[in-house]
Amino acid sequence: NGKAGPKCPTLQKRPCNIDPCCDPKKDPTCGPCTMGVWSKWSACTRPCDGGTHFATLPRVSGDPKKCPPKKKTRLCNVDPCPPDCKDPKNAATCCKYDVWSNWGAC
């Protein structure tokens, strides 16, 4: 036939940047994640026989779903507890001897 078809468009257009602009100064949940500083370690959960304590790293800005706060845990007070000397089962480990008394009468 030798005839050319319709002229093709040289440029296609599509919408872009349709989301509202993010201003972290106005909305701290948008923009990149920024983390704070690690907290001090919490009090230990046990006085002896091994407890745990934790520290947290808070999120300062950014999407909470993409950068949640972090938490780390470690053991503390791992030394064994002393025996309960009021419990008769522990009498052998809790006995404390003083000086011998004089012999009693026969």
Backbone as XML, in Angstrom:
<?xml version="1.0"?>
<chain id="A" units="angstrom">
  <residue number="1" name="ASN">
    <atom name="N" x="0.839" y="-1.161" z="0.000"/>
    <atom name="CA" x="0.000" y="0.000" z="0.000"/>
    <atom name="C" x="0.894" y="1.237" z="0.000"/>
  </residue>
  <residue number="2" name="GLY">
    <atom name="N" x="1.966" y="1.244" z="0.813"/>
    <atom name="CA" x="2.937" y="2.317" z="0.772"/>
    <atom name="C" x="2.544" y="3.547" z="1.547"/>
  </residue>
  <residue number="3" name="LYS">
    <atom name="N" x="1.372" y="3.558" z="2.145"/>
    <atom name="CA" x="0.971" y="4.753" z="2.897"/>
    <atom name="C" x="1.465" y="4.621" z="4.341"/>
  </residue>
  <residue number="4" name="ALA">
    <atom name="N" x="1.889" y="5.740" z="4.923"/>
    <atom name="CA" x="2.317" y="5.761" z="6.319"/>
    <atom name="C" x="1.101" y="5.863" z="7.223"/>
  </residue>
  <residue number="5" name="GLY">
    <atom name="N" x="1.217" y="5.287" z="8.430"/>
    <atom name="CA" x="0.131" y="5.361" z="9.393"/>
    <atom name="C" x="0.089" y="6.736" z="10.043"/>
  </residue>
  <residue number="6" name="PRO">
    <atom name="N" x="-0.781" y="6.888" z="11.041"/>
    <atom name="CA" x="-0.872" y="8.191" z="11.705"/>
    <atom name="C" x="0.444" y="8.500" z="12.417"/>
  </residue>
  <residue number="7" name="LYS">
    <atom name="N" x="0.721" y="9.763" z="12.579"/>
    <atom name="CA" x="1.952" y="10.213" z="13.214"/>
    <atom name="C" x="1.931" y="9.818" z="14.703"/>
  </residue>
  <residue number="8" name="CYS">
    <atom name="N" x="3.009" y="9.234" z="15.170"/>
    <atom name="CA" x="3.109" y="8.829" z="16.590"/>
    <atom name="C" x="3.448" y="10.047" z="17.430"/>
  </residue>
  <residue number="9" name="PRO">
    <atom name="N" x="2.893" y="10.091" z="18.688"/>
    <atom name="CA" x="3.257" y="11.219" z="19.549"/>
    <atom name="C" x="4.728" y="11.104" z="19.953"/>
  </residue>
  <residue number="10" name="THR">
    <atom name="N" x="5.398" y="12.214" z="20.034"/>
    <atom name="CA" x="6.816" y="12.204" z="20.401"/>
    <atom name="C" x="7.003" y="12.350" z="21.900"/>
  </residue>
  <residue number="11" name="LEU">
    <atom name="N" x="5.955" y="12.662" z="22.617"/>
    <atom name="CA" x="6.077" y="12.883" z="24.047"/>
    <atom name="C" x="4.848" y="12.310" z="24.744"/>
  </residue>
  <residue number="12" name="GLN">
    <atom name="N" x="5.076" y="11.540" z="25.771"/>
    <atom name="CA" x="3.969" y="11.057" z="26.583"/>
    <atom name="C" x="4.025" y="11.764" z="27.920"/>
  </residue>
  <residue number="13" name="LYS">
    <atom name="N" x="2.871" y="12.009" z="28.490"/>
    <atom name="CA" x="2.809" y="12.711" z="29.773"/>
    <atom name="C" x="2.124" y="11.814" z="30.787"/>
  </residue>
  <residue number="14" name="ARG">
    <atom name="N" x="2.569" y="11.934" z="32.019"/>
    <atom name="CA" x="1.908" y="11.246" z="33.121"/>
    <atom name="C" x="2.099" y="12.085" z="34.379"/>
  </residue>
  <residue number="15" name="PRO">
    <atom name="N" x="1.162" y="12.015" z="35.328"/>
    <atom name="CA" x="1.305" y="12.825" z="36.551"/>
    <atom name="C" x="2.444" y="12.288" z="37.424"/>
  </residue>
  <residue number="16" name="CYS">
    <atom name="N" x="3.092" y="13.172" z="38.123"/>
    <atom name="CA" x="4.142" y="12.763" z="39.065"/>
    <atom name="C" x="4.153" y="13.730" z="40.242"/>
  </residue>
  <residue number="17" name="ASN">
    <atom name="N" x="4.831" y="13.330" z="41.303"/>
    <atom name="CA" x="4.905" y="14.144" z="42.527"/>
    <atom name="C" x="3.526" y="14.587" z="42.987"/>
  </residue>
  <residue number="18" name="ILE">
    <atom name="N" x="2.595" y="13.623" z="42.991"/>
    <atom name="CA" x="1.224" y="13.965" z="43.358"/>
    <atom name="C" x="0.993" y="13.915" z="44.872"/>
  </residue>
  <residue number="19" name="ASP">
    <atom name="N" x="1.935" y="13.308" z="45.626"/>
    <atom name="CA" x="1.820" y="13.302" z="47.084"/>
    <atom name="C" x="2.130" y="14.697" z="47.608"/>
  </residue>
  <residue number="20" name="PRO">
    <atom name="N" x="1.459" y="15.096" z="48.696"/>
    <atom name="CA" x="1.780" y="16.418" z="49.252"/>
    <atom name="C" x="3.230" y="16.436" z="49.735"/>
  </residue>
  <residue number="21" name="CYS">
    <atom name="N" x="3.825" y="17.585" z="49.652"/>
    <atom name="CA" x="5.228" y="17.704" z="50.075"/>
    <atom name="C" x="5.340" y="17.460" z="51.570"/>
  </residue>
  <residue number="22" name="CYS">
    <atom name="N" x="6.423" y="16.874" z="51.946"/>
    <atom name="CA" x="6.686" y="16.532" z="53.342"/>
    <atom name="C" x="7.619" y="17.584" z="53.920"/>
  </residue>
  <residue number="23" name="ASP">
    <atom name="N" x="7.217" y="18.203" z="55.021"/>
    <atom name="CA" x="8.064" y="19.165" z="55.705"/>
    <atom name="C" x="8.324" y="18.641" z="57.111"/>
  </residue>
  <residue number="24" name="PRO">
    <atom name="N" x="9.502" y="18.022" z="57.342"/>
    <atom name="CA" x="9.784" y="17.454" z="58.663"/>
    <atom name="C" x="9.701" y="18.465" z="59.804"/>
  </residue>
  <residue number="25" name="LYS">
    <atom name="N" x="9.844" y="19.760" z="59.494"/>
    <atom name="CA" x="9.735" y="20.768" z="60.560"/>
    <atom name="C" x="8.295" y="20.877" z="61.054"/>
  </residue>
  <residue number="26" name="LYS">
    <atom name="N" x="7.345" y="20.627" z="60.140"/>
    <atom name="CA" x="5.926" y="20.698" z="60.511"/>
    <atom name="C" x="5.374" y="19.335" z="60.908"/>
  </residue>
  <residue number="27" name="ASP">
    <atom name="N" x="5.921" y="18.273" z="60.317"/>
    <atom name="CA" x="5.437" y="16.910" z="60.587"/>
    <atom name="C" x="6.637" y="16.000" z="60.825"/>
  </residue>
  <residue number="28" name="PRO">
    <atom name="N" x="6.979" y="15.722" z="62.100"/>
    <atom name="CA" x="8.172" y="14.911" z="62.378"/>
    <atom name="C" x="8.057" y="13.461" z="61.940"/>
  </residue>
  <residue number="29" name="THR">
    <atom name="N" x="6.850" y="13.020" z="61.509"/>
    <atom name="CA" x="6.724" y="11.628" z="61.061"/>
    <atom name="C" x="7.094" y="11.464" z="59.599"/>
  </residue>
  <residue number="30" name="CYS">
    <atom name="N" x="7.333" y="12.547" z="58.896"/>
    <atom name="CA" x="7.760" y="12.408" z="57.502"/>
    <atom name="C" x="9.258" y="12.669" z="57.414"/>
  </residue>
  <residue number="31" name="GLY">
    <atom name="N" x="9.830" y="12.330" z="56.322"/>
    <atom name="CA" x="11.264" y="12.533" z="56.158"/>
    <atom name="C" x="12.049" y="11.333" z="56.660"/>
  </residue>
  <residue number="32" name="PRO">
    <atom name="N" x="13.368" y="11.439" z="56.676"/>
    <atom name="CA" x="14.207" y="10.299" z="57.048"/>
    <atom name="C" x="14.132" y="10.004" z="58.557"/>
  </residue>
  <residue number="33" name="CYS">
    <atom name="N" x="14.446" y="8.771" z="58.900"/>
    <atom name="CA" x="14.474" y="8.370" z="60.308"/>
    <atom name="C" x="15.641" y="9.051" z="61.009"/>
  </residue>
  <residue number="34" name="THR">
    <atom name="N" x="15.362" y="9.584" z="62.163"/>
    <atom name="CA" x="16.400" y="10.140" z="63.016"/>
    <atom name="C" x="16.188" y="9.537" z="64.392"/>
  </residue>
  <residue number="35" name="MET">
    <atom name="N" x="17.219" y="8.913" z="64.906"/>
    <atom name="CA" x="17.119" y="8.288" z="66.218"/>
    <atom name="C" x="17.799" y="9.173" z="67.255"/>
  </residue>
  <residue number="36" name="GLY">
    <atom name="N" x="17.329" y="9.084" z="68.498"/>
    <atom name="CA" x="17.897" y="9.859" z="69.594"/>
    <atom name="C" x="19.149" y="9.179" z="70.129"/>
  </residue>
  <residue number="37" name="VAL">
    <atom name="N" x="19.315" y="9.216" z="71.434"/>
    <atom name="CA" x="20.463" y="8.574" z="72.071"/>
    <atom name="C" x="19.953" y="7.470" z="72.991"/>
  </residue>
  <residue number="38" name="TRP">
    <atom name="N" x="20.792" y="6.473" z="73.213"/>
    <atom name="CA" x="20.406" y="5.359" z="74.097"/>
    <atom name="C" x="20.155" y="5.887" z="75.502"/>
  </residue>
  <residue number="39" name="SER">
    <atom name="N" x="19.106" y="5.386" z="76.118"/>
    <atom name="CA" x="18.797" y="5.736" z="77.506"/>
    <atom name="C" x="19.790" y="5.051" z="78.438"/>
  </residue>
  <residue number="40" name="LYS">
    <atom name="N" x="19.748" y="5.453" z="79.698"/>
    <atom name="CA" x="20.521" y="4.734" z="80.715"/>
    <atom name="C" x="19.863" y="3.373" z="80.912"/>
  </residue>
  <residue number="41" name="TRP">
    <atom name="N" x="20.605" y="2.418" z="81.452"/>
    <atom name="CA" x="20.052" y="1.094" z="81.728"/>
    <atom name="C" x="19.013" y="1.208" z="82.835"/>
  </residue>
  <residue number="42" name="SER">
    <atom name="N" x="17.913" y="0.493" z="82.678"/>
    <atom name="CA" x="16.860" y="0.472" z="83.693"/>
    <atom name="C" x="17.362" y="-0.274" z="84.930"/>
  </residue>
  <residue number="43" name="ALA">
    <atom name="N" x="16.583" y="-0.212" z="85.993"/>
    <atom name="CA" x="16.902" y="-0.986" z="87.195"/>
    <atom name="C" x="16.794" y="-2.471" z="86.859"/>
  </residue>
  <residue number="44" name="CYS">
    <atom name="N" x="17.599" y="-3.272" z="87.527"/>
    <atom name="CA" x="17.583" y="-4.721" z="87.302"/>
    <atom name="C" x="16.289" y="-5.304" z="87.867"/>
  </residue>
  <residue number="45" name="THR">
    <atom name="N" x="15.756" y="-6.318" z="87.201"/>
    <atom name="CA" x="14.490" y="-6.913" z="87.625"/>
    <atom name="C" x="14.626" y="-7.794" z="88.861"/>
  </residue>
  <residue number="46" name="ARG">
    <atom name="N" x="15.861" y="-8.189" z="89.216"/>
    <atom name="CA" x="16.077" y="-9.034" z="90.397"/>
    <atom name="C" x="17.317" y="-8.561" z="91.143"/>
  </residue>
  <residue number="47" name="PRO">
    <atom name="N" x="17.344" y="-8.723" z="92.464"/>
    <atom name="CA" x="18.529" y="-8.310" z="93.221"/>
    <atom name="C" x="19.678" y="-9.322" z="93.131"/>
  </residue>
  <residue number="48" name="CYS">
    <atom name="N" x="19.384" y="-10.564" z="92.729"/>
    <atom name="CA" x="20.394" y="-11.618" z="92.630"/>
    <atom name="C" x="19.816" y="-12.769" z="91.804"/>
  </residue>
  <residue number="49" name="ASP">
    <atom name="N" x="20.609" y="-13.799" z="91.556"/>
    <atom name="CA" x="20.186" y="-14.957" z="90.751"/>
    <atom name="C" x="19.852" y="-14.614" z="89.303"/>
  </residue>
  <residue number="50" name="GLY">
    <atom name="N" x="20.331" y="-13.504" z="88.814"/>
    <atom name="CA" x="20.169" y="-13.153" z="87.404"/>
    <atom name="C" x="18.856" y="-12.498" z="87.074"/>
  </residue>
  <residue number="51" name="GLY">
    <atom name="N" x="18.922" y="-11.242" z="86.757"/>
    <atom name="CA" x="17.766" y="-10.489" z="86.283"/>
    <atom name="C" x="18.119" y="-9.881" z="84.938"/>
  </residue>
  <residue number="52" name="THR">
    <atom name="N" x="17.294" y="-9.004" z="84.467"/>
    <atom name="CA" x="17.576" y="-8.294" z="83.216"/>
    <atom name="C" x="17.293" y="-6.813" z="83.407"/>
  </residue>
  <residue number="53" name="HIS">
    <atom name="N" x="17.946" y="-6.018" z="82.596"/>
    <atom name="CA" x="17.597" y="-4.607" z="82.492"/>
    <atom name="C" x="17.710" y="-4.210" z="81.025"/>
  </residue>
  <residue number="54" name="PHE">
    <atom name="N" x="17.164" y="-3.047" z="80.682"/>
    <atom name="CA" x="17.106" y="-2.667" z="79.271"/>
    <atom name="C" x="17.429" y="-1.195" z="79.092"/>
  </residue>
  <residue number="55" name="ALA">
    <atom name="N" x="17.751" y="-0.858" z="77.852"/>
    <atom name="CA" x="17.944" y="0.527" z="77.437"/>
    <atom name="C" x="17.165" y="0.711" z="76.133"/>
  </residue>
  <residue number="56" name="THR">
    <atom name="N" x="16.701" y="1.923" z="75.882"/>
    <atom name="CA" x="15.932" y="2.185" z="74.670"/>
    <atom name="C" x="16.586" y="3.285" z="73.841"/>
  </residue>
  <residue number="57" name="LEU">
    <atom name="N" x="16.353" y="3.190" z="72.541"/>
    <atom name="CA" x="16.819" y="4.196" z="71.587"/>
    <atom name="C" x="15.572" y="4.775" z="70.935"/>
  </residue>
  <residue number="58" name="PRO">
    <atom name="N" x="15.184" y="6.008" z="71.310"/>
    <atom name="CA" x="13.934" y="6.554" z="70.793"/>
    <atom name="C" x="14.074" y="7.102" z="69.373"/>
  </residue>
  <residue number="59" name="ARG">
    <atom name="N" x="12.946" y="7.100" z="68.678"/>
    <atom name="CA" x="12.873" y="7.730" z="67.359"/>
    <atom name="C" x="12.579" y="9.199" z="67.573"/>
  </residue>
  <residue number="60" name="VAL">
    <atom name="N" x="13.357" y="10.072" z="66.938"/>
    <atom name="CA" x="13.141" y="11.508" z="67.040"/>
    <atom name="C" x="12.238" y="11.986" z="65.904"/>
  </residue>
  <residue number="61" name="SER">
    <atom name="N" x="12.477" y="11.465" z="64.707"/>
    <atom name="CA" x="11.640" y="11.841" z="63.571"/>
    <atom name="C" x="11.625" y="10.706" z="62.562"/>
  </residue>
  <residue number="62" name="GLY">
    <atom name="N" x="10.702" y="10.800" z="61.639"/>
    <atom name="CA" x="10.548" y="9.764" z="60.625"/>
    <atom name="C" x="9.298" y="8.941" z="60.874"/>
  </residue>
  <residue number="63" name="ASP">
    <atom name="N" x="8.928" y="8.142" z="59.898"/>
    <atom name="CA" x="7.724" y="7.316" z="59.964"/>
    <atom name="C" x="7.877" y="6.261" z="61.056"/>
  </residue>
  <residue number="64" name="PRO">
    <atom name="N" x="6.988" y="6.233" z="62.065"/>
    <atom name="CA" x="7.104" y="5.251" z="63.143"/>
    <atom name="C" x="7.076" y="3.805" z="62.654"/>
  </residue>
  <residue number="65" name="LYS">
    <atom name="N" x="6.411" y="3.546" z="61.522"/>
    <atom name="CA" x="6.354" y="2.181" z="61.002"/>
    <atom name="C" x="7.682" y="1.777" z="60.378"/>
  </residue>
  <residue number="66" name="LYS">
    <atom name="N" x="8.395" y="2.740" z="59.821"/>
    <atom name="CA" x="9.666" y="2.439" z="59.165"/>
    <atom name="C" x="10.845" y="2.515" z="60.123"/>
  </residue>
  <residue number="67" name="CYS">
    <atom name="N" x="10.709" y="3.251" z="61.195"/>
    <atom name="CA" x="11.822" y="3.351" z="62.149"/>
    <atom name="C" x="11.286" y="3.363" z="63.577"/>
  </residue>
  <residue number="68" name="PRO">
    <atom name="N" x="10.882" y="2.183" z="64.066"/>
    <atom name="CA" x="10.378" y="2.111" z="65.439"/>
    <atom name="C" x="11.515" y="2.290" z="66.437"/>
  </residue>
  <residue number="69" name="PRO">
    <atom name="N" x="11.199" y="2.666" z="67.677"/>
    <atom name="CA" x="12.244" y="2.748" z="68.695"/>
    <atom name="C" x="12.884" y="1.378" z="68.899"/>
  </residue>
  <residue number="70" name="LYS">
    <atom name="N" x="14.115" y="1.376" z="69.345"/>
    <atom name="CA" x="14.844" y="0.116" z="69.550"/>
    <atom name="C" x="15.047" y="-0.110" z="71.043"/>
  </residue>
  <residue number="71" name="LYS">
    <atom name="N" x="15.198" y="-1.390" z="71.410"/>
    <atom name="CA" x="15.382" y="-1.754" z="72.813"/>
    <atom name="C" x="16.439" y="-2.841" z="72.885"/>
  </residue>
  <residue number="72" name="LYS">
    <atom name="N" x="17.366" y="-2.720" z="73.828"/>
    <atom name="CA" x="18.340" y="-3.790" z="74.045"/>
    <atom name="C" x="18.253" y="-4.228" z="75.499"/>
  </residue>
  <residue number="73" name="THR">
    <atom name="N" x="18.498" y="-5.511" z="75.716"/>
    <atom name="CA" x="18.376" y="-6.124" z="77.039"/>
    <atom name="C" x="19.648" y="-6.870" z="77.364"/>
  </residue>
  <residue number="74" name="ARG">
    <atom name="N" x="20.035" y="-6.882" z="78.632"/>
    <atom name="CA" x="21.195" y="-7.664" z="79.055"/>
    <atom name="C" x="20.981" y="-8.171" z="80.480"/>
  </residue>
  <residue number="75" name="LEU">
    <atom name="N" x="21.752" y="-9.198" z="80.838"/>
    <atom name="CA" x="21.669" y="-9.782" z="82.181"/>
    <atom name="C" x="22.287" y="-8.843" z="83.208"/>
  </residue>
  <residue number="76" name="CYS">
    <atom name="N" x="21.819" y="-8.948" z="84.437"/>
    <atom name="CA" x="22.380" y="-8.166" z="85.540"/>
    <atom name="C" x="22.193" y="-8.946" z="86.843"/>
  </residue>
  <residue number="77" name="ASN">
    <atom name="N" x="22.944" y="-8.573" z="87.862"/>
    <atom name="CA" x="22.870" y="-9.199" z="89.195"/>
    <atom name="C" x="22.850" y="-10.723" z="89.092"/>
  </residue>
  <residue number="78" name="VAL">
    <atom name="N" x="23.877" y="-11.269" z="88.464"/>
    <atom name="CA" x="23.919" y="-12.709" z="88.206"/>
    <atom name="C" x="24.466" y="-13.524" z="89.375"/>
  </residue>
  <residue number="79" name="ASP">
    <atom name="N" x="24.966" y="-12.876" z="90.422"/>
    <atom name="CA" x="25.461" y="-13.631" z="91.577"/>
    <atom name="C" x="24.298" y="-14.332" z="92.275"/>
  </residue>
  <residue number="80" name="PRO">
    <atom name="N" x="24.577" y="-15.524" z="92.861"/>
    <atom name="CA" x="23.485" y="-16.245" z="93.536"/>
    <atom name="C" x="22.984" y="-15.490" z="94.764"/>
  </residue>
  <residue number="81" name="CYS">
    <atom name="N" x="21.716" y="-15.672" z="95.039"/>
    <atom name="CA" x="21.139" y="-15.076" z="96.247"/>
    <atom name="C" x="21.624" y="-15.839" z="97.473"/>
  </residue>
  <residue number="82" name="PRO">
    <atom name="N" x="21.789" y="-15.153" z="98.577"/>
    <atom name="CA" x="22.144" y="-15.869" z="99.813"/>
    <atom name="C" x="20.959" y="-16.718" z="100.256"/>
  </residue>
  <residue number="83" name="PRO">
    <atom name="N" x="21.207" y="-17.779" z="101.013"/>
    <atom name="CA" x="20.092" y="-18.624" z="101.448"/>
    <atom name="C" x="19.182" y="-17.874" z="102.412"/>
  </residue>
  <residue number="84" name="ASP">
    <atom name="N" x="17.929" y="-18.277" z="102.424"/>
    <atom name="CA" x="16.961" y="-17.707" z="103.361"/>
    <atom name="C" x="17.162" y="-18.401" z="104.698"/>
  </residue>
  <residue number="85" name="CYS">
    <atom name="N" x="17.770" y="-17.707" z="105.639"/>
    <atom name="CA" x="18.128" y="-18.341" z="106.917"/>
    <atom name="C" x="16.933" y="-18.530" z="107.845"/>
  </residue>
  <residue number="86" name="LYS">
    <atom name="N" x="15.783" y="-18.009" z="107.490"/>
    <atom name="CA" x="14.569" y="-18.265" z="108.276"/>
    <atom name="C" x="13.945" y="-19.594" z="107.881"/>
  </residue>
  <residue number="87" name="ASP">
    <atom name="N" x="14.361" y="-20.134" z="106.738"/>
    <atom name="CA" x="13.844" y="-21.408" z="106.256"/>
    <atom name="C" x="14.678" y="-22.532" z="106.881"/>
  </residue>
  <residue number="88" name="PRO">
    <atom name="N" x="14.061" y="-23.479" z="107.634"/>
    <atom name="CA" x="14.815" y="-24.550" z="108.296"/>
    <atom name="C" x="15.624" y="-25.418" z="107.321"/>
  </residue>
  <residue number="89" name="LYS">
    <atom name="N" x="15.223" y="-25.485" z="106.049"/>
    <atom name="CA" x="15.977" y="-26.288" z="105.074"/>
    <atom name="C" x="17.390" y="-25.743" z="104.883"/>
  </residue>
  <residue number="90" name="ASN">
    <atom name="N" x="17.596" y="-24.478" z="105.186"/>
    <atom name="CA" x="18.905" y="-23.859" z="104.955"/>
    <atom name="C" x="19.732" y="-23.745" z="106.231"/>
  </residue>
  <residue number="91" name="ALA">
    <atom name="N" x="19.313" y="-24.432" z="107.293"/>
    <atom name="CA" x="20.006" y="-24.300" z="108.578"/>
    <atom name="C" x="21.488" y="-24.636" z="108.470"/>
  </residue>
  <residue number="92" name="ALA">
    <atom name="N" x="21.854" y="-25.660" z="107.709"/>
    <atom name="CA" x="23.259" y="-26.066" z="107.613"/>
    <atom name="C" x="24.123" y="-24.969" z="106.992"/>
  </residue>
  <residue number="93" name="THR">
    <atom name="N" x="23.586" y="-24.226" z="106.052"/>
    <atom name="CA" x="24.387" y="-23.178" z="105.412"/>
    <atom name="C" x="24.285" y="-21.856" z="106.149"/>
  </residue>
  <residue number="94" name="CYS">
    <atom name="N" x="23.326" y="-21.729" z="107.056"/>
    <atom name="CA" x="23.128" y="-20.462" z="107.751"/>
    <atom name="C" x="23.619" y="-20.479" z="109.194"/>
  </residue>
  <residue number="95" name="CYS">
    <atom name="N" x="23.938" y="-21.662" z="109.737"/>
    <atom name="CA" x="24.353" y="-21.722" z="111.138"/>
    <atom name="C" x="25.584" y="-20.870" z="111.382"/>
  </residue>
  <residue number="96" name="LYS">
    <atom name="N" x="25.543" y="-20.150" z="112.473"/>
    <atom name="CA" x="26.702" y="-19.369" z="112.883"/>
    <atom name="C" x="26.964" y="-19.734" z="114.334"/>
  </residue>
  <residue number="97" name="TYR">
    <atom name="N" x="28.156" y="-20.250" z="114.605"/>
    <atom name="CA" x="28.509" y="-20.680" z="115.951"/>
    <atom name="C" x="29.197" y="-19.553" z="116.699"/>
  </residue>
  <residue number="98" name="ASP">
    <atom name="N" x="28.915" y="-19.511" z="117.969"/>
    <atom name="CA" x="29.586" y="-18.570" z="118.851"/>
    <atom name="C" x="30.568" y="-19.383" z="119.683"/>
  </residue>
  <residue number="99" name="VAL">
    <atom name="N" x="31.012" y="-18.889" z="120.772"/>
    <atom name="CA" x="31.954" y="-19.638" z="121.628"/>
    <atom name="C" x="31.193" y="-20.732" z="122.370"/>
  </residue>
  <residue number="100" name="TRP">
    <atom name="N" x="31.906" y="-21.801" z="122.720"/>
    <atom name="CA" x="31.288" y="-22.888" z="123.487"/>
    <atom name="C" x="30.900" y="-22.385" z="124.865"/>
  </residue>
  <residue number="101" name="SER">
    <atom name="N" x="29.786" y="-22.892" z="125.348"/>
    <atom name="CA" x="29.380" y="-22.566" z="126.716"/>
    <atom name="C" x="30.030" y="-23.548" z="127.669"/>
  </residue>
  <residue number="102" name="ASN">
    <atom name="N" x="29.903" y="-23.295" z="128.959"/>
    <atom name="CA" x="30.421" y="-24.235" z="129.952"/>
    <atom name="C" x="29.572" y="-25.492" z="129.938"/>
  </residue>
  <residue number="103" name="TRP">
    <atom name="N" x="30.190" y="-26.586" z="130.396"/>
    <atom name="CA" x="29.454" y="-27.841" z="130.477"/>
    <atom name="C" x="28.348" y="-27.705" z="131.510"/>
  </residue>
  <residue number="104" name="GLY">
    <atom name="N" x="27.263" y="-28.341" z="131.212"/>
    <atom name="CA" x="26.161" y="-28.356" z="132.165"/>
    <atom name="C" x="26.388" y="-29.460" z="133.202"/>
  </residue>
  <residue number="105" name="ALA">
    <atom name="N" x="25.585" y="-29.446" z="134.249"/>
    <atom name="CA" x="25.681" y="-30.466" z="135.310"/>
    <atom name="C" x="25.224" y="-31.820" z="134.768"/>
  </residue>
  <residue number="106" name="CYS">
    <atom name="N" x="25.818" y="-32.902" z="135.270"/>
    <atom name="CA" x="25.401" y="-34.249" z="134.872"/>
    <atom name="C" x="24.152" y="-34.632" z="135.603"/>
  </residue>
</chain>
